[in-house]
Short mmCIF file of C-alpha atoms in Angstrom, two decimals:
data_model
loop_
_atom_site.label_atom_id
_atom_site.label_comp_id
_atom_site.label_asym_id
_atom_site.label_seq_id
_atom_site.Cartn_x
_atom_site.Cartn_y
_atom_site.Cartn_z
CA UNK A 1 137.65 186.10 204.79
CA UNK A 2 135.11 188.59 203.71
CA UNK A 3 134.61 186.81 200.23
CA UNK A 4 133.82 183.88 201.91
CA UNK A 5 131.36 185.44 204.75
CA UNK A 6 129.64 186.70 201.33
CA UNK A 7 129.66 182.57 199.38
CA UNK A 8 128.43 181.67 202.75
CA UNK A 9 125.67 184.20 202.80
CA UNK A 10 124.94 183.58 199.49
CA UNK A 11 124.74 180.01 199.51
CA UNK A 12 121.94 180.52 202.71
CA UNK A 13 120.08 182.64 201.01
CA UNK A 14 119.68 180.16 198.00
CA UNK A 15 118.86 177.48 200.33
CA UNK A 16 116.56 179.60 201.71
CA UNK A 17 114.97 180.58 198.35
CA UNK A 18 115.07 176.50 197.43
CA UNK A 19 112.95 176.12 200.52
CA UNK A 20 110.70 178.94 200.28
CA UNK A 21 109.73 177.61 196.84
CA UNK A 22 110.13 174.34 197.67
CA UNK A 23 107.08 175.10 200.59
CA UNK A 24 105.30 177.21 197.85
CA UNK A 25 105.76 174.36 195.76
CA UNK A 26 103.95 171.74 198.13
CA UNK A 27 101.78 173.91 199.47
CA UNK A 28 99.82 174.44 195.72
CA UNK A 29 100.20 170.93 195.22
CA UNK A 30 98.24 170.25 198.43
CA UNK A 31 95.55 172.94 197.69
CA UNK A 32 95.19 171.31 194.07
CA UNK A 33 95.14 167.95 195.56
CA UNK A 34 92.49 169.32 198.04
CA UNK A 35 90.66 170.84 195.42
CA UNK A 36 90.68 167.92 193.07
CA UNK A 37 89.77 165.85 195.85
CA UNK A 38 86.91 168.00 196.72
CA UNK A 39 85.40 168.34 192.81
CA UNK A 40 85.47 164.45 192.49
CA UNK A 41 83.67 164.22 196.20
CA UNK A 42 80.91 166.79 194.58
CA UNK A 43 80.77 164.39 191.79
CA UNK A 44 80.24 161.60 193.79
CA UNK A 45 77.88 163.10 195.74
CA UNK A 46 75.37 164.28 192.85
CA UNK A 47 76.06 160.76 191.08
CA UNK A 48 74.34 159.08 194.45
CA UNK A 49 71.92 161.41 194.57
CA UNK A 50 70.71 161.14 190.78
CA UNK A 51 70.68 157.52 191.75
CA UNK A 52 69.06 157.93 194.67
CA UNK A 53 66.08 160.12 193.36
CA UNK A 54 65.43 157.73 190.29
CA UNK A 55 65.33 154.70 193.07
CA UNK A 56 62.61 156.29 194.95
CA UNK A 57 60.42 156.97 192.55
CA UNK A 58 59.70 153.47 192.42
CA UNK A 59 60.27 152.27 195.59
CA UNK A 60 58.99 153.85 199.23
CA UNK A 61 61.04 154.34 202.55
CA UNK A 62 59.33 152.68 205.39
CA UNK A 63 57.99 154.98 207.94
CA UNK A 64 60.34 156.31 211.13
CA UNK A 65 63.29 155.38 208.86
CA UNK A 66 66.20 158.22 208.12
CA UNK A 67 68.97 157.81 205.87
CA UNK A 68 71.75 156.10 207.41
CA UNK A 69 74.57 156.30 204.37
CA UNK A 70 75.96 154.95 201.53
CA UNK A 71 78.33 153.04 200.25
CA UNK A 72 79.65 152.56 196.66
CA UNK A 73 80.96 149.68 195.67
CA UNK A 74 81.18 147.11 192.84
CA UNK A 75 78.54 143.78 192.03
CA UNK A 76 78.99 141.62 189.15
CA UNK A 77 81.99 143.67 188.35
CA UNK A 78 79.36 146.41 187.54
CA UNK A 79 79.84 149.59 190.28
CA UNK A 80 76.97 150.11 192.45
CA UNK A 81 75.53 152.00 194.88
CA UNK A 82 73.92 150.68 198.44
CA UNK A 83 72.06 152.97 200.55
CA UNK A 84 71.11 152.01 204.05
CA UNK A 85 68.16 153.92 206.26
CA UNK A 86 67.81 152.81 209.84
CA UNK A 87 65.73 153.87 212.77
CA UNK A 88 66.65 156.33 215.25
CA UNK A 89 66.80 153.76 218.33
CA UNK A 90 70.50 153.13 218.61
CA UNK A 91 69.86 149.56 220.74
CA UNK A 92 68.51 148.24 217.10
CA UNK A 93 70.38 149.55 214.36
CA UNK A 94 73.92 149.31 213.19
CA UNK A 95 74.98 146.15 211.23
CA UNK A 96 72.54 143.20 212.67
CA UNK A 97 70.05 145.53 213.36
CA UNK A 98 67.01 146.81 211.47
CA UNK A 99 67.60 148.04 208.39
CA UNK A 100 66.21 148.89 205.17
CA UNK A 101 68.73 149.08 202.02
CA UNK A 102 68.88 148.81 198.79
CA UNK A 103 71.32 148.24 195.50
CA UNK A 104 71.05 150.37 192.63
CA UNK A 105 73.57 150.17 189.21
CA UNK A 106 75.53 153.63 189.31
CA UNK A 107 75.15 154.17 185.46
CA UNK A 108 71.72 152.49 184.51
CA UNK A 109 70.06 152.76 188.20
CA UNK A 110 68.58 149.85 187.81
CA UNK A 111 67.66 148.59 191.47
CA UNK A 112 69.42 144.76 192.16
CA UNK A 113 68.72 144.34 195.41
CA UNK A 114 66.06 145.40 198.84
CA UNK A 115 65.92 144.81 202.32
CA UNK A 116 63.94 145.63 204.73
CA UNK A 117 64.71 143.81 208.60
CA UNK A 118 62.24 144.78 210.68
CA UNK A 119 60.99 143.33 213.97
CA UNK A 120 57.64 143.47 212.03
CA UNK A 121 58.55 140.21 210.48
CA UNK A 122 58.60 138.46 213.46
CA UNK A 123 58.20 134.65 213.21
CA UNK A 124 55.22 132.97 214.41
CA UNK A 125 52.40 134.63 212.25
CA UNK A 126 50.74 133.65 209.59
CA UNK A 127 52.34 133.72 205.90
CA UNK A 128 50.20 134.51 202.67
CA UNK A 129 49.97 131.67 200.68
CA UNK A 130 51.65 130.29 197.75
CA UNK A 131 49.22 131.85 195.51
CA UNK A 132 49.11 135.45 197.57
CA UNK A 133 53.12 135.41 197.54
CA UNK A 134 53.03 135.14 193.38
CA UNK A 135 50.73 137.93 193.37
CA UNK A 136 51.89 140.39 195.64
CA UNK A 137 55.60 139.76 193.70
CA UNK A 138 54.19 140.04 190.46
CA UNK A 139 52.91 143.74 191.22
CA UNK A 140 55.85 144.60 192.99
CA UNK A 141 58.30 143.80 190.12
CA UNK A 142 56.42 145.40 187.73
CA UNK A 143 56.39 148.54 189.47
CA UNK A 144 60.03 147.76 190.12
CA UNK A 145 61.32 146.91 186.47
CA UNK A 146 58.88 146.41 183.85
CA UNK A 147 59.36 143.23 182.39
CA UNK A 148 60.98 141.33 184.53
CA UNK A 149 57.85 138.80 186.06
CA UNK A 150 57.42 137.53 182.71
CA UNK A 151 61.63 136.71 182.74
CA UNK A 152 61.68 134.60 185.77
CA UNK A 153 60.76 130.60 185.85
CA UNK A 154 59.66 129.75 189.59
CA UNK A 155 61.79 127.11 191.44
CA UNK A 156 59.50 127.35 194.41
CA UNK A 157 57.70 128.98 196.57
CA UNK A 158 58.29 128.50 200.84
CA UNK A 159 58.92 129.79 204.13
CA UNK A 160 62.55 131.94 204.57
CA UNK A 161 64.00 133.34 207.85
CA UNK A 162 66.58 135.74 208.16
CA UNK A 163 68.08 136.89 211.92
CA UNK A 164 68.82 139.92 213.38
CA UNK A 165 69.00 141.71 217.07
CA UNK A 166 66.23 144.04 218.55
CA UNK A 167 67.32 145.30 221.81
CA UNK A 168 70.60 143.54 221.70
CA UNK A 169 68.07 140.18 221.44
CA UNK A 170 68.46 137.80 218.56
CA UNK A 171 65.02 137.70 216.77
CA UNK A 172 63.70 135.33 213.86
CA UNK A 173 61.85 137.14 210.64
CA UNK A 174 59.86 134.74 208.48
CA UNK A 175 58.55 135.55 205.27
CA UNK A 176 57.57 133.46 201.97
CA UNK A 177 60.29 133.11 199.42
CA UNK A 178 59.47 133.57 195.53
CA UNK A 179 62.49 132.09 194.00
CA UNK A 180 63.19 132.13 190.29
CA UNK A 181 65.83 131.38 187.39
CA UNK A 182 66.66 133.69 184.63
CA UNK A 183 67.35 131.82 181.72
CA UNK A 184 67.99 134.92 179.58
CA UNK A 185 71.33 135.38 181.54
CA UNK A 186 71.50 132.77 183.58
CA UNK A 187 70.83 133.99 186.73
CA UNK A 188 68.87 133.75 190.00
CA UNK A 189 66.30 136.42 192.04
CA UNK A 190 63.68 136.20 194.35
CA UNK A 191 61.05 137.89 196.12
CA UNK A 192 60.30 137.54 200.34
CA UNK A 193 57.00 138.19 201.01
CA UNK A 194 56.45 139.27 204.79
CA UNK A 195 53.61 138.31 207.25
CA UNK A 196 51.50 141.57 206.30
CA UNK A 197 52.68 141.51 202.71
CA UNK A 198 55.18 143.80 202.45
CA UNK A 199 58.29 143.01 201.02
CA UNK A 200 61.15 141.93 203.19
CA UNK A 201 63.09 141.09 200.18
CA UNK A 202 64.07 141.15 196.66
CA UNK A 203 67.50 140.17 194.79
CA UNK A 204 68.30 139.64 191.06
CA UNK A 205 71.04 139.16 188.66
CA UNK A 206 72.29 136.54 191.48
CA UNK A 207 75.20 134.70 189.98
CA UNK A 208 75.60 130.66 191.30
CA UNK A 209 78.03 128.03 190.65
CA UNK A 210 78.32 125.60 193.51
CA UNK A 211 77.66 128.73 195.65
CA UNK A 212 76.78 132.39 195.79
CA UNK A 213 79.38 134.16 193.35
CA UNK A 214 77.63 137.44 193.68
CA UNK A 215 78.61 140.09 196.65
CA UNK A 216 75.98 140.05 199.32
CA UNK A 217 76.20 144.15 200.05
CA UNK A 218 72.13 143.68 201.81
CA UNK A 219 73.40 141.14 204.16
CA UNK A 220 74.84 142.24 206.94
CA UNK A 221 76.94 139.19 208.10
CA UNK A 222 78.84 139.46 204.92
CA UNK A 223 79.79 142.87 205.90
CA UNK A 224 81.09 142.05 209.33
CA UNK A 225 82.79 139.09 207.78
CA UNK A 226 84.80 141.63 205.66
CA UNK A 227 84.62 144.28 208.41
CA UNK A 228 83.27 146.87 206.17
#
């Protein structure tokens, strides 16, 4: 009896050991997995922000606009980051709302894509003319990417809306559309010109065949689509 009272005991106390250790064990593992997880979120975070700097030293964030977030993603199988600055009156922002974002390559930071919805853009005024729109797009994209005027052929030149909601209203912005082909990689991008000038718009590096191949990460209805 007594020699098994002591195999018993010992047999609980090496379960017990197996589970101390095994708890020992897991709980490392979770503080390396923390850990790891934490270093690649630093990464991240200094990547975007690299990214981000470079981006605004070309382009400007529109007055009473904070930064909203961003997202990382991938466009033309190239990864990307899309940052997204909204106002701070919650009846117009959120996804439909006013917005300005923008696209920019994680490893080259080239910008791809801007936005800017803004009730500013309201239909119903006056648009600069073909000959404005060319001119106010030809200094933007050369501050934007030198270069890259001279690359496009113009398609046309005409009036563009886009919708969103102000005040849980739909609402109409019209601005002219600069649209161009690539032929040195056989793509599409354009330019919207608003009402007072400003850009509402600009895309490149648009892949089409019988339709938009490209991911749309500046147009919100794409997003809800996908529920991102």
């Amino acid at each position: 009896m007594k020699r098994i009272r002591i195999l018993v005991t010992s047999v609980a106390i090496a379960a017990i050991t197996v589970i101390v250790v095994t708890f020992a064990i897991n709980q490392k593992s979770n503080y390396e997995v923390k850990k790891m997880q934490q270093h690649e979120l630093k990464n991240e975070e200094e990547t975007y922000q690299i990214a981000l700097d470079k981006a605004l030293e070309v382009i400007d964030i529109p007055e009473g606009y904070h930064f909203k977030e961003v997202r990382s993603g991938e466009q033309n199988d190239v990864d990307v980051f899309v940052f997204r600055y909204e106002k701070e009156n919650l009846d117009n922002n959120g996804l439909g709302g006013e917005h300005y974002s923008f696209t920019v390559e994680q490893e080259s930071h080239k910008i791809i894509g801007i936005t800017w919805m803004d009730q500013r853009f309201a239909s119903n005024q006056q648009l600069p003319s073909e000959k404005r729109t060319e001119e106010i797009v030809q200094v933007f994209l050369n501050k934007i990417q030198s270069g890259l005027f001279g690359q496009l052929e113009n398609q046309w030149i005409r009036p563009h809306d886009e919708d969103i909601k102000v005040n849980k209203e739909a609402l109409t912005l019209t601005g002219m559309k600069y649209k161009c082909y690539v032929p040195e990689n056989d793509s599409w991008a354009w330019v919207i010109v608003g009402p007072d000038g400003n850009i509402m718009a600009f895309e490149q590096d648009i892949k089409w065949k019988g339709g938009r191949l490209t991911e749309k990460w500046l147009h919100d209805s794409w997003l809800l689509e996908r529920q991102l």
